[in-house]
mmCIF file of C-alpha atoms in Angstrom:
data_model
loop_
_atom_site.group_PDB
_atom_site.id
_atom_site.type_symbol
_atom_site.label_atom_id
_atom_site.label_comp_id
_atom_site.label_asym_id
_atom_site.label_seq_id
_atom_site.Cartn_x
_atom_site.Cartn_y
_atom_site.Cartn_z
ATOM 1 C CA MET Y 217 199.786 119.802 124.280
ATOM 2 C CA ALA Y 218 196.864 118.893 126.562
ATOM 3 C CA LYS Y 219 195.994 117.557 129.995
ATOM 4 C CA VAL Y 220 193.754 114.478 130.102
ATOM 5 C CA LEU Y 221 192.026 112.485 132.857
ATOM 6 C CA VAL Y 222 191.469 108.750 132.306
ATOM 7 C CA ILE Y 223 188.930 106.987 134.536
ATOM 8 C CA GLY Y 224 189.252 103.226 135.021
ATOM 9 C CA ALA Y 225 192.262 100.987 135.619
ATOM 10 C CA GLY Y 226 191.688 97.733 133.736
ATOM 11 C CA GLY Y 227 193.550 96.357 130.741
ATOM 12 C CA VAL Y 228 192.028 98.811 128.247
ATOM 13 C CA SER Y 229 192.977 101.735 130.453
ATOM 14 C CA SER Y 230 196.507 100.382 130.805
ATOM 15 C CA VAL Y 231 196.923 100.230 127.023
ATOM 16 C CA CYS Y 232 195.380 103.662 126.511
ATOM 17 C CA VAL Y 233 197.567 105.356 129.125
ATOM 18 C CA HIS Y 234 200.715 103.662 127.797
ATOM 19 C CA LYS Y 235 199.898 104.837 124.271
ATOM 20 C CA MET Y 236 199.130 108.356 125.494
ATOM 21 C CA ALA Y 237 202.543 108.442 127.139
ATOM 22 C CA MET Y 238 204.085 107.383 123.814
ATOM 23 C CA ASN Y 239 202.504 110.444 122.173
ATOM 24 C CA PRO Y 240 203.683 113.319 124.415
ATOM 25 C CA GLY Y 241 203.149 115.867 121.670
ATOM 26 C CA ILE Y 242 199.406 115.339 122.115
ATOM 27 C CA PHE Y 243 199.113 114.134 125.717
ATOM 28 C CA SER Y 244 201.430 116.364 127.704
ATOM 29 C CA ASP Y 245 199.916 115.699 131.159
ATOM 30 C CA ILE Y 246 198.215 112.375 131.991
ATOM 31 C CA HIS Y 247 196.075 111.735 135.067
ATOM 32 C CA LEU Y 248 194.529 108.381 136.007
ATOM 33 C CA ALA Y 249 191.754 107.656 138.521
ATOM 34 C CA SER Y 250 189.728 104.615 139.590
ATOM 35 C CA ARG Y 251 188.031 103.106 142.621
ATOM 36 C CA THR Y 252 191.220 101.135 143.384
ATOM 37 C CA LEU Y 253 194.277 103.355 143.720
ATOM 38 C CA ALA Y 254 196.682 100.398 143.679
ATOM 39 C CA LYS Y 255 195.604 99.520 140.123
ATOM 40 C CA CYS Y 256 196.267 103.077 138.992
ATOM 41 C CA ASP Y 257 199.669 103.047 140.681
ATOM 42 C CA ALA Y 258 200.578 99.770 138.946
ATOM 43 C CA ILE Y 259 199.739 101.238 135.534
ATOM 44 C CA ALA Y 260 201.659 104.417 136.342
ATOM 45 C CA ALA Y 261 204.701 102.362 137.378
ATOM 46 C CA SER Y 262 204.625 100.390 134.134
ATOM 47 C CA VAL Y 263 204.259 103.562 132.078
ATOM 48 C CA LYS Y 264 207.193 105.144 133.913
ATOM 49 C CA GLU Y 265 209.361 102.069 133.346
ATOM 50 C CA ARG Y 266 208.484 101.750 129.653
ATOM 51 C CA THR Y 267 208.337 105.410 128.598
ATOM 52 C CA GLY Y 268 209.808 107.549 131.371
ATOM 53 C CA VAL Y 269 206.549 109.517 131.583
ATOM 54 C CA ASP Y 270 204.964 110.300 134.954
ATOM 55 C CA VAL Y 271 201.237 109.624 135.409
ATOM 56 C CA ALA Y 272 199.415 111.181 138.376
ATOM 57 C CA THR Y 273 197.001 108.796 140.136
ATOM 58 C CA TYR Y 274 193.860 109.259 142.221
ATOM 59 C CA GLN Y 275 191.166 107.231 143.999
ATOM 60 C CA VAL Y 276 187.555 108.060 143.114
ATOM 61 C CA ASP Y 277 184.186 106.359 142.887
ATOM 62 C CA ALA Y 278 183.018 107.119 139.338
ATOM 63 C CA GLU Y 279 179.392 106.812 140.434
ATOM 64 C CA ASP Y 280 179.818 109.557 143.049
ATOM 65 C CA VAL Y 281 179.097 112.557 140.833
ATOM 66 C CA PRO Y 282 180.007 115.281 143.370
ATOM 67 C CA ALA Y 283 183.324 113.598 144.219
ATOM 68 C CA LEU Y 284 184.170 113.021 140.570
ATOM 69 C CA THR Y 285 183.189 116.585 139.656
ATOM 70 C CA ALA Y 286 185.472 117.883 142.397
ATOM 71 C CA LEU Y 287 188.355 115.765 141.113
ATOM 72 C CA ILE Y 288 187.843 116.960 137.539
ATOM 73 C CA ARG Y 289 187.851 120.564 138.726
ATOM 74 C CA GLN Y 290 190.955 119.912 140.823
ATOM 75 C CA ILE Y 291 192.875 118.457 137.853
ATOM 76 C CA GLY Y 292 191.460 120.762 135.155
ATOM 77 C CA PRO Y 293 191.764 118.403 132.148
ATOM 78 C CA LYS Y 294 190.745 119.302 128.628
ATOM 79 C CA LEU Y 295 189.164 115.853 128.200
ATOM 80 C CA VAL Y 296 187.862 113.033 130.398
ATOM 81 C CA VAL Y 297 188.364 109.553 128.912
ATOM 82 C CA ASN Y 298 185.906 107.090 130.453
ATOM 83 C CA LEU Y 299 187.370 103.565 130.496
ATOM 84 C CA ALA Y 300 185.352 102.447 133.508
ATOM 85 C CA LEU Y 301 182.320 100.136 133.398
ATOM 86 C CA PRO Y 302 179.376 100.934 131.087
ATOM 87 C CA TYR Y 303 177.084 101.329 134.126
ATOM 88 C CA GLN Y 304 179.139 104.398 135.006
ATOM 89 C CA ASP Y 305 178.764 106.267 131.701
ATOM 90 C CA LEU Y 306 175.907 108.517 132.801
ATOM 91 C CA PRO Y 307 177.378 109.666 136.138
ATOM 92 C CA ILE Y 308 180.690 110.414 134.422
ATOM 93 C CA MET Y 309 178.852 112.382 131.721
ATOM 94 C CA ASP Y 310 176.997 114.254 134.487
ATOM 95 C CA ALA Y 311 180.300 115.128 136.165
ATOM 96 C CA CYS Y 312 181.769 116.341 132.866
ATOM 97 C CA LEU Y 313 178.762 118.579 132.303
ATOM 98 C CA GLU Y 314 179.033 119.962 135.822
ATOM 99 C CA ALA Y 315 182.776 120.594 135.478
ATOM 100 C CA GLY Y 316 182.570 121.857 131.877
ATOM 101 C CA VAL Y 317 184.869 119.249 130.264
ATOM 102 C CA ASP Y 318 184.646 117.177 127.060
ATOM 103 C CA TYR Y 319 183.906 113.440 127.356
ATOM 104 C CA LEU Y 320 184.885 110.205 125.540
ATOM 105 C CA ASP Y 321 184.024 106.543 126.146
ATOM 106 C CA THR Y 322 184.393 103.144 124.462
ATOM 107 C CA ALA Y 323 181.090 101.415 125.284
ATOM 108 C CA ASN Y 324 177.516 102.624 125.611
ATOM 109 C CA TYR Y 325 175.524 102.768 128.801
ATOM 110 C CA GLU Y 326 173.715 99.789 130.252
ATOM 111 C CA PRO Y 327 171.810 99.646 133.543
ATOM 112 C CA LYS Y 328 173.129 97.431 136.306
ATOM 113 C CA ASP Y 329 169.918 95.492 136.724
ATOM 114 C CA GLU Y 330 169.219 94.698 133.064
ATOM 115 C CA ALA Y 331 171.446 93.138 130.393
ATOM 116 C CA LYS Y 332 170.454 95.695 127.796
ATOM 117 C CA PHE Y 333 172.684 98.267 126.183
ATOM 118 C CA GLU Y 334 171.552 100.959 123.797
ATOM 119 C CA TYR Y 335 172.369 104.544 122.962
ATOM 120 C CA LYS Y 336 169.067 106.170 123.939
ATOM 121 C CA TRP Y 337 170.276 107.135 127.414
ATOM 122 C CA GLN Y 338 173.393 108.862 126.105
ATOM 123 C CA TRP Y 339 171.795 110.351 122.998
ATOM 124 C CA ALA Y 340 169.400 112.059 125.420
ATOM 125 C CA TYR Y 341 172.373 114.173 126.576
ATOM 126 C CA GLN Y 342 172.652 115.851 123.153
ATOM 127 C CA ASP Y 343 171.095 119.192 124.168
ATOM 128 C CA LYS Y 344 172.911 119.313 127.507
ATOM 129 C CA PHE Y 345 176.344 119.014 125.905
ATOM 130 C CA ARG Y 346 175.493 121.309 122.992
ATOM 131 C CA GLU Y 347 174.146 124.044 125.260
ATOM 132 C CA LYS Y 348 177.377 123.989 127.286
ATOM 133 C CA GLY Y 349 179.539 124.001 124.161
ATOM 134 C CA LEU Y 350 180.984 120.606 125.050
ATOM 135 C CA MET Y 351 181.658 117.487 122.983
ATOM 136 C CA ALA Y 352 180.916 113.887 123.970
ATOM 137 C CA LEU Y 353 182.286 111.153 121.709
ATOM 138 C CA LEU Y 354 180.714 107.724 122.166
ATOM 139 C CA GLY Y 355 182.180 104.297 121.477
ATOM 140 C CA SER Y 356 185.815 104.988 120.596
ATOM 141 C CA GLY Y 357 187.023 101.399 120.976
ATOM 142 C CA PHE Y 358 187.387 98.788 118.254
ATOM 143 C CA ASP Y 359 183.859 97.430 118.132
ATOM 144 C CA PRO Y 360 182.201 99.807 118.599
ATOM 145 C CA GLY Y 361 184.634 102.358 117.266
ATOM 146 C CA VAL Y 362 187.036 101.240 114.568
ATOM 147 C CA THR Y 363 184.382 99.044 112.940
ATOM 148 C CA SER Y 364 182.161 102.109 112.498
ATOM 149 C CA VAL Y 365 185.063 104.157 111.142
ATOM 150 C CA PHE Y 366 185.900 101.299 108.762
ATOM 151 C CA ALA Y 367 182.353 101.444 107.376
ATOM 152 C CA MET Y 368 182.452 105.203 106.912
ATOM 153 C CA TRP Y 369 185.890 105.040 105.253
ATOM 154 C CA LEU Y 370 184.477 102.544 102.757
ATOM 155 C CA LYS Y 371 181.524 104.815 102.134
ATOM 156 C CA LYS Y 372 183.814 107.794 101.610
ATOM 157 C CA HIS Y 373 186.339 106.062 99.355
ATOM 158 C CA LYS Y 374 184.811 102.901 97.846
ATOM 159 C CA LEU Y 375 181.033 102.673 98.075
ATOM 160 C CA LYS Y 376 178.300 105.180 97.313
ATOM 161 C CA THR Y 377 175.943 103.162 99.511
ATOM 162 C CA ILE Y 378 176.319 100.293 101.968
ATOM 163 C CA ARG Y 379 173.483 97.824 101.458
ATOM 164 C CA LEU Y 380 174.869 94.871 103.416
ATOM 165 C CA LEU Y 381 177.265 95.007 106.345
ATOM 166 C CA ASP Y 382 178.771 92.186 108.401
ATOM 167 C CA ILE Y 383 181.130 92.915 111.282
ATOM 168 C CA LEU Y 384 183.356 89.950 112.141
ATOM 169 C CA ASP Y 385 185.282 89.827 115.419
ATOM 170 C CA CYS Y 386 187.751 86.959 115.736
ATOM 171 C CA ASN Y 387 189.995 86.301 118.698
ATOM 172 C CA GLY Y 388 192.335 83.512 117.699
ATOM 173 C CA GLY Y 389 194.360 83.783 120.896
ATOM 174 C CA ASP Y 390 194.902 81.082 123.504
ATOM 175 C CA HIS Y 391 195.535 82.162 127.108
ATOM 176 C CA GLY Y 392 195.972 78.646 128.502
ATOM 177 C CA GLN Y 393 193.152 78.981 131.052
ATOM 178 C CA ALA Y 394 190.268 76.530 131.316
ATOM 179 C CA PHE Y 395 187.827 79.468 131.221
ATOM 180 C CA ALA Y 396 188.525 83.187 131.206
ATOM 181 C CA THR Y 397 187.168 86.261 129.466
ATOM 182 C CA ASN Y 398 189.437 88.606 127.541
ATOM 183 C CA PHE Y 399 187.720 91.729 128.857
ATOM 184 C CA ASN Y 400 185.662 92.511 131.967
ATOM 185 C CA PRO Y 401 183.941 89.179 132.810
ATOM 186 C CA GLU Y 402 180.697 90.777 133.955
ATOM 187 C CA ILE Y 403 180.301 92.806 130.760
ATOM 188 C CA ASN Y 404 181.499 89.965 128.540
ATOM 189 C CA ILE Y 405 179.068 87.387 129.908
ATOM 190 C CA ARG Y 406 176.111 89.795 129.964
ATOM 191 C CA GLU Y 407 176.841 90.591 126.322
ATOM 192 C CA VAL Y 408 177.188 86.982 125.193
ATOM 193 C CA THR Y 409 174.122 85.675 127.005
ATOM 194 C CA ALA Y 410 171.789 88.449 125.809
ATOM 195 C CA PRO Y 411 169.426 87.681 122.885
ATOM 196 C CA ALA Y 412 170.992 88.235 119.454
ATOM 197 C CA ARG Y 413 169.628 91.030 117.266
ATOM 198 C CA HIS Y 414 170.441 92.119 113.754
ATOM 199 C CA TRP Y 415 169.106 94.834 111.445
ATOM 200 C CA ALA Y 416 167.091 93.656 108.450
ATOM 201 C CA GLY Y 417 164.503 95.373 106.296
ATOM 202 C CA GLY Y 418 164.256 98.437 108.498
ATOM 203 C CA GLU Y 419 163.675 96.633 111.786
ATOM 204 C CA TRP Y 420 165.394 94.605 114.467
ATOM 205 C CA VAL Y 421 165.200 90.828 114.226
ATOM 206 C CA GLU Y 422 165.752 89.005 117.534
ATOM 207 C CA THR Y 423 166.954 85.418 117.908
ATOM 208 C CA PRO Y 424 168.022 83.370 120.962
ATOM 209 C CA ALA Y 425 171.563 83.947 122.188
ATOM 210 C CA MET Y 426 174.249 81.893 120.421
ATOM 211 C CA SER Y 427 171.646 80.080 118.280
ATOM 212 C CA ILE Y 428 172.993 81.045 114.835
ATOM 213 C CA ARG Y 429 176.471 79.784 113.960
ATOM 214 C CA GLN Y 430 178.545 79.969 110.793
ATOM 215 C CA SER Y 431 182.183 79.335 109.902
ATOM 216 C CA PHE Y 432 184.665 81.832 108.472
ATOM 217 C CA ASP Y 433 188.315 81.500 107.479
ATOM 218 C CA PHE Y 434 190.165 84.436 109.059
ATOM 219 C CA GLU Y 435 193.501 85.547 107.652
ATOM 220 C CA GLY Y 436 196.240 85.026 110.223
ATOM 221 C CA VAL Y 437 194.026 82.794 112.363
ATOM 222 C CA GLY Y 438 192.291 80.181 110.212
ATOM 223 C CA PRO Y 439 188.737 78.784 110.169
ATOM 224 C CA LYS Y 440 186.648 79.656 113.227
ATOM 225 C CA ASN Y 441 183.039 79.295 114.319
ATOM 226 C CA ILE Y 442 181.303 82.656 114.446
ATOM 227 C CA TYR Y 443 178.076 83.363 116.336
ATOM 228 C CA LEU Y 444 175.468 86.001 115.549
ATOM 229 C CA MET Y 445 175.225 88.526 118.403
ATOM 230 C CA TYR Y 446 173.937 91.988 119.079
ATOM 231 C CA HIS Y 447 176.499 94.737 119.387
ATOM 232 C CA GLU Y 448 175.897 98.416 119.960
ATOM 233 C CA GLU Y 449 177.489 99.731 116.772
ATOM 234 C CA LEU Y 450 174.654 98.103 114.831
ATOM 235 C CA GLU Y 451 172.303 100.654 116.393
ATOM 236 C CA SER Y 452 174.364 103.693 115.407
ATOM 237 C CA LEU Y 453 175.254 102.272 111.979
ATOM 238 C CA ALA Y 454 171.551 101.681 111.239
ATOM 239 C CA LYS Y 455 170.953 105.319 112.147
ATOM 240 C CA PHE Y 456 173.796 106.870 110.175
ATOM 241 C CA LEU Y 457 173.599 104.509 107.173
ATOM 242 C CA PRO Y 458 169.897 104.920 106.305
ATOM 243 C CA GLU Y 459 170.328 102.832 103.155
ATOM 244 C CA LEU Y 460 171.456 99.791 105.179
ATOM 245 C CA GLU Y 461 169.290 96.776 104.328
ATOM 246 C CA ARG Y 462 171.032 94.292 106.619
ATOM 247 C CA GLY Y 463 173.570 94.736 109.384
ATOM 248 C CA ARG Y 464 174.969 91.862 111.453
ATOM 249 C CA PHE Y 465 177.643 91.317 114.092
ATOM 250 C CA TRP Y 466 179.534 88.032 114.474
ATOM 251 C CA MET Y 467 182.011 86.914 117.139
ATOM 252 C CA THR Y 468 184.143 83.787 117.461
ATOM 253 C CA PHE Y 469 183.915 81.437 120.431
ATOM 254 C CA GLY Y 470 185.641 78.120 120.976
ATOM 255 C CA ASP Y 471 183.760 74.987 121.957
ATOM 256 C CA ALA Y 472 185.290 74.987 125.460
ATOM 257 C CA TYR Y 473 184.077 78.545 126.083
ATOM 258 C CA ILE Y 474 180.547 77.659 124.962
ATOM 259 C CA THR Y 475 180.523 74.538 127.180
ATOM 260 C CA HIS Y 476 181.676 76.419 130.277
ATOM 261 C CA LEU Y 477 179.236 79.267 129.680
ATOM 262 C CA THR Y 478 176.333 76.851 129.179
ATOM 263 C CA VAL Y 479 177.075 75.118 132.482
ATOM 264 C CA LEU Y 480 177.410 78.457 134.307
ATOM 265 C CA GLN Y 481 174.054 79.575 132.906
ATOM 266 C CA ASN Y 482 172.397 76.306 133.842
ATOM 267 C CA VAL Y 483 173.499 76.558 137.473
ATOM 268 C CA GLY Y 484 172.533 80.231 137.780
ATOM 269 C CA MET Y 485 175.982 81.790 137.969
ATOM 270 C CA THR Y 486 175.270 84.279 135.162
ATOM 271 C CA ARG Y 487 172.238 85.775 136.927
ATOM 272 C CA ILE Y 488 172.317 89.548 137.489
ATOM 273 C CA ASP Y 489 169.503 89.649 140.079
ATOM 274 C CA PRO Y 490 170.501 89.517 143.766
ATOM 275 C CA VAL Y 491 170.359 86.314 145.808
ATOM 276 C CA MET Y 492 170.767 85.872 149.562
ATOM 277 C CA TYR Y 493 173.944 84.150 150.720
ATOM 278 C CA ASN Y 494 174.990 83.961 154.391
ATOM 279 C CA GLY Y 495 172.589 86.737 155.273
ATOM 280 C CA GLN Y 496 173.664 89.194 152.589
ATOM 281 C CA GLU Y 497 172.736 89.930 149.008
ATOM 282 C CA ILE Y 498 175.160 89.024 146.245
ATOM 283 C CA ILE Y 499 174.913 89.154 142.456
ATOM 284 C CA PRO Y 500 175.952 85.725 141.116
ATOM 285 C CA LEU Y 501 177.588 87.170 137.993
ATOM 286 C CA GLN Y 502 179.588 89.662 140.057
ATOM 287 C CA PHE Y 503 180.780 86.818 142.311
ATOM 288 C CA LEU Y 504 181.750 84.803 139.242
ATOM 289 C CA ALA Y 505 183.684 87.778 137.873
ATOM 290 C CA ALA Y 506 185.562 88.016 141.162
ATOM 291 C CA VAL Y 507 186.833 84.419 140.977
ATOM 292 C CA LEU Y 508 187.654 84.285 137.258
ATOM 293 C CA PRO Y 509 191.131 85.268 136.033
ATOM 294 C CA LYS Y 510 191.451 89.030 135.602
ATOM 295 C CA PRO Y 511 191.721 89.996 131.907
ATOM 296 C CA GLU Y 512 194.721 92.232 132.642
ATOM 297 C CA THR Y 513 196.630 89.174 133.942
ATOM 298 C CA LEU Y 514 196.276 87.169 130.721
ATOM 299 C CA GLY Y 515 198.892 89.047 128.704
ATOM 300 C CA PRO Y 516 201.962 86.954 129.603
ATOM 301 C CA THR Y 517 200.334 83.671 128.534
ATOM 302 C CA THR Y 518 198.195 84.695 125.553
ATOM 303 C CA LYS Y 519 199.468 83.728 122.119
ATOM 304 C CA GLY Y 520 197.860 84.069 118.694
ATOM 305 C CA LYS Y 521 196.143 86.847 116.805
ATOM 306 C CA THR Y 522 192.909 88.778 116.520
ATOM 307 C CA ASN Y 523 191.247 89.664 113.224
ATOM 308 C CA ILE Y 524 188.419 92.220 113.342
ATOM 309 C CA GLY Y 525 186.797 93.955 110.399
ATOM 310 C CA ASP Y 526 183.841 94.784 108.161
ATOM 311 C CA ILE Y 527 182.539 93.176 104.987
ATOM 312 C CA ALA Y 528 180.409 95.734 103.146
ATOM 313 C CA THR Y 529 178.446 95.463 99.910
ATOM 314 C CA GLY Y 530 176.947 98.346 97.988
ATOM 315 C CA GLU Y 531 176.979 100.535 94.908
ATOM 316 C CA ALA Y 532 180.538 101.390 93.907
ATOM 317 C CA LEU Y 533 181.573 105.035 93.919
ATOM 318 C CA ASP Y 534 183.179 104.674 90.486
ATOM 319 C CA GLY Y 535 179.902 103.597 88.866
ATOM 320 C CA SER Y 536 181.097 100.049 88.178
ATOM 321 C CA GLY Y 537 178.074 98.406 89.819
ATOM 322 C CA GLU Y 538 177.730 96.566 93.103
ATOM 323 C CA LYS Y 539 180.949 95.635 94.889
ATOM 324 C CA THR Y 540 182.005 94.029 98.158
ATOM 325 C CA PHE Y 541 184.982 95.116 100.242
ATOM 326 C CA TYR Y 542 186.573 93.556 103.316
ATOM 327 C CA ILE Y 543 188.453 95.954 105.595
ATOM 328 C CA TYR Y 544 190.186 94.572 108.691
ATOM 329 C CA ASN Y 545 193.036 94.647 111.200
ATOM 330 C CA ILE Y 546 195.135 91.739 112.454
ATOM 331 C CA CYS Y 547 196.712 92.191 115.897
ATOM 332 C CA ASP Y 548 199.230 89.855 117.521
ATOM 333 C CA HIS Y 549 198.733 89.155 121.243
ATOM 334 C CA GLU Y 550 202.455 88.789 121.921
ATOM 335 C CA ASP Y 551 203.330 92.012 120.096
ATOM 336 C CA ALA Y 552 200.678 93.874 122.097
ATOM 337 C CA PHE Y 553 202.052 92.471 125.344
ATOM 338 C CA HIS Y 554 205.622 93.355 124.424
ATOM 339 C CA GLU Y 555 204.649 96.984 123.789
ATOM 340 C CA THR Y 556 202.209 97.679 126.636
ATOM 341 C CA GLY Y 557 202.111 94.639 128.943
ATOM 342 C CA ASN Y 558 198.564 93.753 127.828
ATOM 343 C CA GLN Y 559 196.996 91.209 125.463
ATOM 344 C CA ALA Y 560 195.471 92.144 122.117
ATOM 345 C CA ILE Y 561 191.834 92.397 123.258
ATOM 346 C CA SER Y 562 192.779 95.231 125.594
ATOM 347 C CA TYR Y 563 195.156 96.631 122.977
ATOM 348 C CA THR Y 564 192.585 96.765 120.185
ATOM 349 C CA THR Y 565 190.255 98.788 122.438
ATOM 350 C CA GLY Y 566 192.806 100.927 124.272
ATOM 351 C CA VAL Y 567 194.605 102.174 121.157
ATOM 352 C CA PRO Y 568 191.399 103.485 119.477
ATOM 353 C CA ALA Y 569 190.451 105.155 122.773
ATOM 354 C CA MET Y 570 193.752 107.016 122.637
ATOM 355 C CA ILE Y 571 193.251 107.882 118.958
ATOM 356 C CA GLY Y 572 189.726 109.169 119.564
ATOM 357 C CA ALA Y 573 191.077 111.339 122.359
ATOM 358 C CA ALA Y 574 193.810 112.584 120.021
ATOM 359 C CA MET Y 575 191.203 113.465 117.393
ATOM 360 C CA MET Y 576 189.379 115.628 119.939
ATOM 361 C CA LEU Y 577 192.437 117.223 121.510
ATOM 362 C CA THR Y 578 194.056 118.156 118.192
ATOM 363 C CA GLY Y 579 190.812 119.530 116.783
ATOM 364 C CA ALA Y 580 190.639 116.986 113.955
ATOM 365 C CA TRP Y 581 187.207 116.060 115.306
ATOM 366 C CA ARG Y 582 185.164 118.838 116.871
ATOM 367 C CA GLY Y 583 181.533 119.556 117.566
ATOM 368 C CA GLU Y 584 179.102 120.566 120.261
ATOM 369 C CA GLY Y 585 176.798 117.827 121.514
ATOM 370 C CA VAL Y 586 176.899 114.020 121.615
ATOM 371 C CA PHE Y 587 178.492 112.250 118.644
ATOM 372 C CA ASN Y 588 179.052 108.720 117.383
ATOM 373 C CA MET Y 589 182.117 107.740 115.387
ATOM 374 C CA GLU Y 590 180.095 107.510 112.148
ATOM 375 C CA GLN Y 591 179.551 111.282 112.222
ATOM 376 C CA MET Y 592 183.257 112.087 111.997
ATOM 377 C CA ASP Y 593 185.710 112.226 109.072
ATOM 378 C CA PRO Y 594 187.289 108.751 109.040
ATOM 379 C CA ASP Y 595 190.547 109.741 107.341
ATOM 380 C CA PRO Y 596 192.618 111.199 110.232
ATOM 381 C CA PHE Y 597 191.540 108.366 112.546
ATOM 382 C CA MET Y 598 192.431 105.752 109.921
ATOM 383 C CA ALA Y 599 195.819 107.375 109.411
ATOM 384 C CA MET Y 600 196.629 107.121 113.125
ATOM 385 C CA LEU Y 601 195.603 103.460 113.239
ATOM 386 C CA ASN Y 602 198.420 102.767 110.782
ATOM 387 C CA THR Y 603 201.030 104.574 112.882
ATOM 388 C CA GLN Y 604 199.883 103.506 116.357
ATOM 389 C CA GLY Y 605 199.958 99.720 116.146
ATOM 390 C CA LEU Y 606 196.694 98.767 114.400
ATOM 391 C CA PRO Y 607 197.465 98.823 110.662
ATOM 392 C CA TRP Y 608 194.516 97.941 108.453
ATOM 393 C CA GLN Y 609 194.077 96.527 104.984
ATOM 394 C CA VAL Y 610 191.245 96.430 102.496
ATOM 395 C CA LYS Y 611 190.535 93.979 99.704
ATOM 396 C CA GLU Y 612 187.771 93.522 97.168
ATOM 397 C CA LEU Y 613 185.817 90.259 97.448
ATOM 398 C CA ALA Y 614 183.986 88.406 94.699
ATOM 399 C CA GLY Y 615 180.658 89.088 96.407
ATOM 400 C CA PRO Y 616 178.838 89.308 99.741
ATOM 401 C CA VAL Y 617 179.259 86.632 102.396
ATOM 402 C CA GLU Y 618 177.169 83.599 101.525
ATOM 403 C CA PHE Y 619 175.600 83.093 104.944
#
C-alpha cells in the first residue's frame, strides 16, 4: 500500500521493521537507513529469513540534513519513521520538511549537552508542517505513546474527566547480566539520573532523582519497587487533559541496578560533559554506553514479563460518581524474542511505532501540523494493539492508588 523509510537500526527499529514486514497490506515497500550499514543489513537479513520480505538498506548520518534530504528524495517514501536517537529528531524533521514527507517518532527531542527533554522544540514546528500540508506524529512508542492512548481511551469510554493519573512501567525481566540497560544506554541513564518531576495542582513539582520509592504488585510479575521519575508524556497529558490535578510516572528498578548506577554516578561515568583522555575529548557516558552490553543483544537471555499501564481516577461517564480504572499490557520477553528476535522492551516500543505509522498511512489518523498521540482517536490504535502482539485489558479498582 505504501513505501516507508525507517531511520535507526537498534532493537526498536528491528521490531518495527519486522512488524511492518508482517503487515504487507499496509507496508508494501520498506527501506531502512542508519549510520551503520551493517546493522541495517543484519535487520534486513532477519526480516527476510522470518517473513520472506526484502528490506532495502542505506547508510546515512541522520544529523546531516542535506544528505538525509537527498536520500528521502531518492527513495520517495510516504512516511519517514524516526527510530534514531532523540538528539536527531530536529534534523530529521528538517529533512522531512525539505523533502515534503510526513514524519513519526517515538521519543521527544533532547539536546546532546543537557539531560533535558521536552516538547517545546518540536511543538515549535507546528506552523512549518501545517503550511506544507504535512503531518508529524510525536511519541508513538509505549511510554510515551500507548500510555497516552490508554488515557484517552479511558476518557472516551469510561471517564468524563481524569483527575488523577499514574503511569506504571514495570520490567520484570532478567537478562542475566551484572548491569545492562534494556534500551539505548546513553538515553536510559540520562533519563534515570535526571531530577524527577510530576504534575500537581497546575504546576511541576521537582524532586531529586530516584528519591521517592513505593511498592506495587504487578500482575504477571509480582511486587516490585517503583521510583518516581519524569517522563515526557506527562507534559503532553497535562496539556491535553486540562482537568488533570495530578500526573505521575513510575518505573521499576532492581536493587542491583540502583547500586551499579550509584557507583557509576559517584565515579563520574554518567557525566555528559567532555573530558580530556589521551589528548582527545570523550563523553564519559558515551564511553560507558560503548562498553555496556548492547540492548539488541539481550533478547536470547532475557526471561520474564513487562507490565505497563495507566491507573486513572475521575468522574464516570455513566454518572455513577468517581471511579478508578487500571488499563495495562503484559508482554513476555521470550514471546517477543521468538517473534522478532528482540526482547520485550524493544518490542513494546517497536510495535506501537509500526501501529502509529499504520494509522497515518491508512488515513485513520490525519492532520496537518505537529500532533501528539492524545489528539488522535484512540479506538483504531487500540484495536491494532490487540491484533499485533500487545493485547490490553482494563479493570475497575476500588479507588485511586494509596501512595
